[in-house]
Short mmCIF file of C-alpha atoms and ligand atoms in Angstrom, two decimals:
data_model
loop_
_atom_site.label_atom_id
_atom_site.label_comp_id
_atom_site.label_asym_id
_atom_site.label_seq_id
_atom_site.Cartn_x
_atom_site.Cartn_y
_atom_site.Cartn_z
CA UNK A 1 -13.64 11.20 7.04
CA UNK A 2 -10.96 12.06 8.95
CA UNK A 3 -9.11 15.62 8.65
CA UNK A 4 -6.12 15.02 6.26
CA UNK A 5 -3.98 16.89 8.56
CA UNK A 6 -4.13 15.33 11.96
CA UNK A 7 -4.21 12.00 9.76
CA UNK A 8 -0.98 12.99 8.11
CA UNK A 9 0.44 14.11 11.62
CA UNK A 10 -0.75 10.96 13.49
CA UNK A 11 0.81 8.35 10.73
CA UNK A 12 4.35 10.44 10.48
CA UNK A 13 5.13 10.83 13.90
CA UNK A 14 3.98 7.09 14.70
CA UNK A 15 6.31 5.21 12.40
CA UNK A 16 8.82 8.14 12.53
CA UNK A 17 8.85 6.80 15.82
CA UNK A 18 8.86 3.57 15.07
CA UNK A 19 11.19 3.52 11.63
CA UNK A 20 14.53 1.87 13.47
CA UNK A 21 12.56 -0.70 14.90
CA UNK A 22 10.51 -2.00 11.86
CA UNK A 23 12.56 -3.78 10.87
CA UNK A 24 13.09 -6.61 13.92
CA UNK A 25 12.75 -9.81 12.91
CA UNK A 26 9.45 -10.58 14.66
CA UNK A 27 7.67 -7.23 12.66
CA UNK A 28 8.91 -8.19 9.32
CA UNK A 29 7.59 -12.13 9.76
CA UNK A 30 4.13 -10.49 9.65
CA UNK A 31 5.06 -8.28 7.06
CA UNK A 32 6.13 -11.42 4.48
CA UNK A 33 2.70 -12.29 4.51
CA UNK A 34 1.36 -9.27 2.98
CA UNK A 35 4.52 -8.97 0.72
CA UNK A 36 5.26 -12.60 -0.67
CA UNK A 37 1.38 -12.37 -2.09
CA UNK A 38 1.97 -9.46 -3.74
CA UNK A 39 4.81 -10.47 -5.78
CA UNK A 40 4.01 -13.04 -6.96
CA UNK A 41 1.31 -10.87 -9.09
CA UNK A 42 4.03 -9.46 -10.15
CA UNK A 43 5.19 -10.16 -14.03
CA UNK A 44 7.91 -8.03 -15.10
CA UNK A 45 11.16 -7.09 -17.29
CA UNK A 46 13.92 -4.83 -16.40
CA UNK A 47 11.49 -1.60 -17.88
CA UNK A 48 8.35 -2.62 -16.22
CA UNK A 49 7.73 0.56 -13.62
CA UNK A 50 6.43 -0.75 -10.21
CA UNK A 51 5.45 1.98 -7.71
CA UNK A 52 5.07 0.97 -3.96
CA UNK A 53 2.82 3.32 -2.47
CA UNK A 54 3.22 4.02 1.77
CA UNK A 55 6.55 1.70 0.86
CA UNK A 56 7.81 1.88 4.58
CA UNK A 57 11.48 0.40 4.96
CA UNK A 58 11.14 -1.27 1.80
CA UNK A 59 11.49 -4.36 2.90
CA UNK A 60 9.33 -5.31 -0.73
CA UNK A 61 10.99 -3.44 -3.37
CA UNK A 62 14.38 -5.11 -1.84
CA UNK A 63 13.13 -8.35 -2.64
CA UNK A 64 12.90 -6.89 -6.78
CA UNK A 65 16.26 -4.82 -6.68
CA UNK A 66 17.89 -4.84 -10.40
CA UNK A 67 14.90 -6.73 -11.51
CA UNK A 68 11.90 -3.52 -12.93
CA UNK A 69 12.41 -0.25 -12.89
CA UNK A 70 11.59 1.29 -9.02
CA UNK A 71 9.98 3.35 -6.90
CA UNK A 72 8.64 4.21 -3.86
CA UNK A 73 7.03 6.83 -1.59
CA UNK A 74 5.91 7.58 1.75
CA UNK A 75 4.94 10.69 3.97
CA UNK A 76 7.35 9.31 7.41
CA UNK A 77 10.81 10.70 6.66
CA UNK A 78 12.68 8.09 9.17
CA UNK A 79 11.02 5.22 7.37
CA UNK A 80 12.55 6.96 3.97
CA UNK A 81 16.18 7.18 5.31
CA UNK A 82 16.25 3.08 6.37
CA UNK A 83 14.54 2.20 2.93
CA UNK A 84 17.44 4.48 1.43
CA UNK A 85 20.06 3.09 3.40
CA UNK A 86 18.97 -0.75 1.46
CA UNK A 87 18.54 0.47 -2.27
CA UNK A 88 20.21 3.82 -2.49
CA UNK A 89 20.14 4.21 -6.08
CA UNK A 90 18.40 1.44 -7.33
CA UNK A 91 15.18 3.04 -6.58
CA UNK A 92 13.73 6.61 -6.48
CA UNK A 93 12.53 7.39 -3.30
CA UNK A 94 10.14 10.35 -2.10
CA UNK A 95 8.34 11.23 0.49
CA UNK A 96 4.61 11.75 -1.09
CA UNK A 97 1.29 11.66 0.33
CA UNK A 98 -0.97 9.06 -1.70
CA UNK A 99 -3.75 11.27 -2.18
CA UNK A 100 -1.66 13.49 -3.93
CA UNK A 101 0.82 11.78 -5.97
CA UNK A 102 3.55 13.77 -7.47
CA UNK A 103 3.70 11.23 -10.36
CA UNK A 104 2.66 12.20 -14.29
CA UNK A 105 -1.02 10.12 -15.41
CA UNK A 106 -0.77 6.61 -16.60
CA UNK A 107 3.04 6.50 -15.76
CA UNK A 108 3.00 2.97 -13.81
CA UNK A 109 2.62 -0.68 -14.49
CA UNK A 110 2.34 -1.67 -11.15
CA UNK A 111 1.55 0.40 -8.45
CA UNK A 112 0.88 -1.32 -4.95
CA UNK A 113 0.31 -0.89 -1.31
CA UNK A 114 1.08 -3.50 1.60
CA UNK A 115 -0.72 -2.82 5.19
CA UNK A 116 -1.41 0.64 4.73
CA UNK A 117 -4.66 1.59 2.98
CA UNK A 118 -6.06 1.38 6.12
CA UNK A 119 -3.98 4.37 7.57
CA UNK A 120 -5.37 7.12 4.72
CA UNK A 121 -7.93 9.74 5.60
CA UNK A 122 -10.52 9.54 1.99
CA UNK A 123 -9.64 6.04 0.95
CA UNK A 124 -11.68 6.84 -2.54
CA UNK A 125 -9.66 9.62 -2.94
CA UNK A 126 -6.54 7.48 -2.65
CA UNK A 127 -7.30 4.41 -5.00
CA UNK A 128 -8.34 7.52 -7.31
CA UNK A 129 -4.67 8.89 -7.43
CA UNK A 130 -3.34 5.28 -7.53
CA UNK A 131 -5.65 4.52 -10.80
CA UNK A 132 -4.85 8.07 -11.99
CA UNK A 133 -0.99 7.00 -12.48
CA UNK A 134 -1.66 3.40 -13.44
CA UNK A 135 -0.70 2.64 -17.32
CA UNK A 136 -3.86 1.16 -19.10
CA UNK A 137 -4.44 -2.01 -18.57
CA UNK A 138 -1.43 -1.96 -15.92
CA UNK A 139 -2.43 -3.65 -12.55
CA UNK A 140 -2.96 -1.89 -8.96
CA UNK A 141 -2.58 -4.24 -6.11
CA UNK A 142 -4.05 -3.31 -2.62
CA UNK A 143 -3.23 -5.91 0.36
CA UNK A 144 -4.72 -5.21 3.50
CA UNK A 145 -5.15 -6.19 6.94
CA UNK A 146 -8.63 -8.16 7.61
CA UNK A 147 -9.06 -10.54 10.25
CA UNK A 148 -12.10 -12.26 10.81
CA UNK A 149 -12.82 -10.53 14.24
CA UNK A 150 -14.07 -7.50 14.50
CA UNK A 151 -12.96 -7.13 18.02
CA UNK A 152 -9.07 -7.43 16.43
CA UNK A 153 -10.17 -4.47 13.96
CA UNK A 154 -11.74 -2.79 17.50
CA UNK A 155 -7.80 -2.94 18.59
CA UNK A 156 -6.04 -2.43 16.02
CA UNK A 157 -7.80 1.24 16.15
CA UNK A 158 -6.72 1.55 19.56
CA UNK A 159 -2.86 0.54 18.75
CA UNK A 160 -2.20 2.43 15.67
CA UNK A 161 -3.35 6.56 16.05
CA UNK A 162 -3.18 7.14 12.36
CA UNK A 163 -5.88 4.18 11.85
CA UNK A 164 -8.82 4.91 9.63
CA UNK A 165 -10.86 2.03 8.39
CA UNK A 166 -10.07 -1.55 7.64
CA UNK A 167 -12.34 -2.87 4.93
CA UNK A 168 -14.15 -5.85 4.20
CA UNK A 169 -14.10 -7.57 0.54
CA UNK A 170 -16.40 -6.23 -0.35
CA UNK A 171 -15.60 -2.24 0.56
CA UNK A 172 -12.44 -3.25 -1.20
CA UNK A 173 -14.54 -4.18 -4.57
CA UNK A 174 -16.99 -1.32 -4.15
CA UNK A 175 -14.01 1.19 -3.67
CA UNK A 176 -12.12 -0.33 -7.00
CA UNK A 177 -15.38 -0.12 -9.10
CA UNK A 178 -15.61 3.65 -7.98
CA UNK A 179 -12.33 4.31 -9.34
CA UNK A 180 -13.29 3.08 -12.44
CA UNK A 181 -10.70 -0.37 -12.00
CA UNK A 182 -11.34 -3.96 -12.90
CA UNK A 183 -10.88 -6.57 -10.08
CA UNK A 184 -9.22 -9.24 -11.71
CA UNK A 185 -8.91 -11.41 -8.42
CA UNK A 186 -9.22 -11.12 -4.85
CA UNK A 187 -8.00 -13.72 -2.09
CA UNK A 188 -7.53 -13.66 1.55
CA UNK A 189 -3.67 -13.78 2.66
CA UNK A 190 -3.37 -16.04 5.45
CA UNK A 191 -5.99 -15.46 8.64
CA UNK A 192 -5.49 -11.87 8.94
CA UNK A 193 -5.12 -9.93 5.13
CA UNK A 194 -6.89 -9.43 2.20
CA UNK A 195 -5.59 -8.54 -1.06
CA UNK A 196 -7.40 -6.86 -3.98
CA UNK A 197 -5.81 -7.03 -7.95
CA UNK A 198 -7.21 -4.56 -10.49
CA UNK A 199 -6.69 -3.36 -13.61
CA UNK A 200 -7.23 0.17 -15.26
CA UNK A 201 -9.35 -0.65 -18.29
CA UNK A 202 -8.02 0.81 -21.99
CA UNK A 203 -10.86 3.07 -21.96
CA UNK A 204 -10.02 5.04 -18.58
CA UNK A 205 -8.41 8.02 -18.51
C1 LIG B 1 2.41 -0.45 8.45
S1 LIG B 1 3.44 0.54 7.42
C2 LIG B 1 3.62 -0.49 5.99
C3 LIG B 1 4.95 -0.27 5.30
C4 LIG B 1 5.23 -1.16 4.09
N1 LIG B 1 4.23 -1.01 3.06
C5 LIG B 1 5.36 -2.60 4.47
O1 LIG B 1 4.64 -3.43 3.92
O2 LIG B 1 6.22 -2.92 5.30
C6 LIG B 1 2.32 1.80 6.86
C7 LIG B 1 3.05 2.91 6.11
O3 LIG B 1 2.06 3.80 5.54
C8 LIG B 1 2.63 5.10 5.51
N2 LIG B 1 1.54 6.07 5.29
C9 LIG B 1 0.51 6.37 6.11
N3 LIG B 1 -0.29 7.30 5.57
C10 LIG B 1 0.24 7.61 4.36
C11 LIG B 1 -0.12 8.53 3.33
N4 LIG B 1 -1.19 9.34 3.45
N5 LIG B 1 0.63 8.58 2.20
C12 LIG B 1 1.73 7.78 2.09
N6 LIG B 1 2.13 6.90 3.03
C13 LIG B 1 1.41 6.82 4.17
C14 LIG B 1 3.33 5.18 6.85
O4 LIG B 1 4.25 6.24 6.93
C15 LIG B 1 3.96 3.79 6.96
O5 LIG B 1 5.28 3.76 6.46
#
């Protein structure tokens, strides 16, 4: 495991560096790819509470403005202010580290994350704060980068200093079965992501 700290450190001031330039054209292409998957999982009313966990420039929660009731953290401040610049009130925004979420227990339907499990320091620890304010029987959905290279996952370690581990399918499975969640599907995202659905079973706490 990493140390939280230096993890923290590494991830803010890389995409605090990087916040005004996420958003290029090029970047956000490859982003789609993890995002489109992930809502259409999605089935909600105006009430339904979707939280996107490490939500970037919320790029994704844009796409559901008006639509569910939303929110969104993450620990890089500059990402923050261009995500609040887009929604401003139609989302609550905070800046929150997923391994300690500053939400009360079973308080979301949805709560998902789109290329950026890889980036935290105890991954268990992590999915166990995302189940821990997951509604029973709401859904978590984790989408991932994968390729099938492991020379690609070699570099991507080099690129990215906050980079911790990307997981195979079946780390993903093992990881949601830890945390006491049901995988309800699980399905490769064009050639280089993998995304993982769950749901918190009535008889978790
Ligand atoms: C590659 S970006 C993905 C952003 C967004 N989810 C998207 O799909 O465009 C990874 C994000 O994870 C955030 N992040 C990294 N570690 C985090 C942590 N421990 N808690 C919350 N967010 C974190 C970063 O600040 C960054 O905004």
């Amino acid at each position: 495991m990493k140390s939280p700290d230096k993890n923290i450190k590494q991830n803010q001031s890389f995409f605090n560096k990087g916040a005004k330039r996420y958003d290029n054209p090029l970047l956000q292409f490859w982003m789609r790819r993890f995002h489109a998957p992930t809502i259409e999982e999605l089935r909600f009313t105006s009430a339904t509470k979707i939280l996107d966990i490490s939500c970037g420039t919320e790029e994704l929660l844009k796409k559901l403005q008006g639509k569910a009731e939303l929110y969104g953290i993450d620990i890089s401040e500059a990402m923050l202010k261009v995500a609040k610049g887009k929604l401003g009130a139609q989302a609550t925004l905070q800046k929150g580290d997923v391994h300690a979420l500053l939400f009360q227990d079973r308080f979301f339907d949805y709560v998902i994350t789109t290329e950026a499990f890889h980036h935290y320091y105890n991954q268990q620890k992590a999915l166990q704060e995302i189940s821990r304010v997951t509604k029973k029987e709401g859904k978590v959905i984790i989408v991932d980068v994968n390729f099938f290279l492991k020379s690609i996952h070699w570099l991507f370690k080099k690129l990215e200093p906050g980079h911790v581990k990307i997981n195979s399918r079946k780390e993903m499975k093992y990881l949601f079965k830890e945390s006491g969640l049901r995988i309800l599907t699980q399905k490769r995202s064009f050639l280089f992501a993998i995304m993982t659905v769950g749901e918190k079973p009535e008889n978790l706490l």
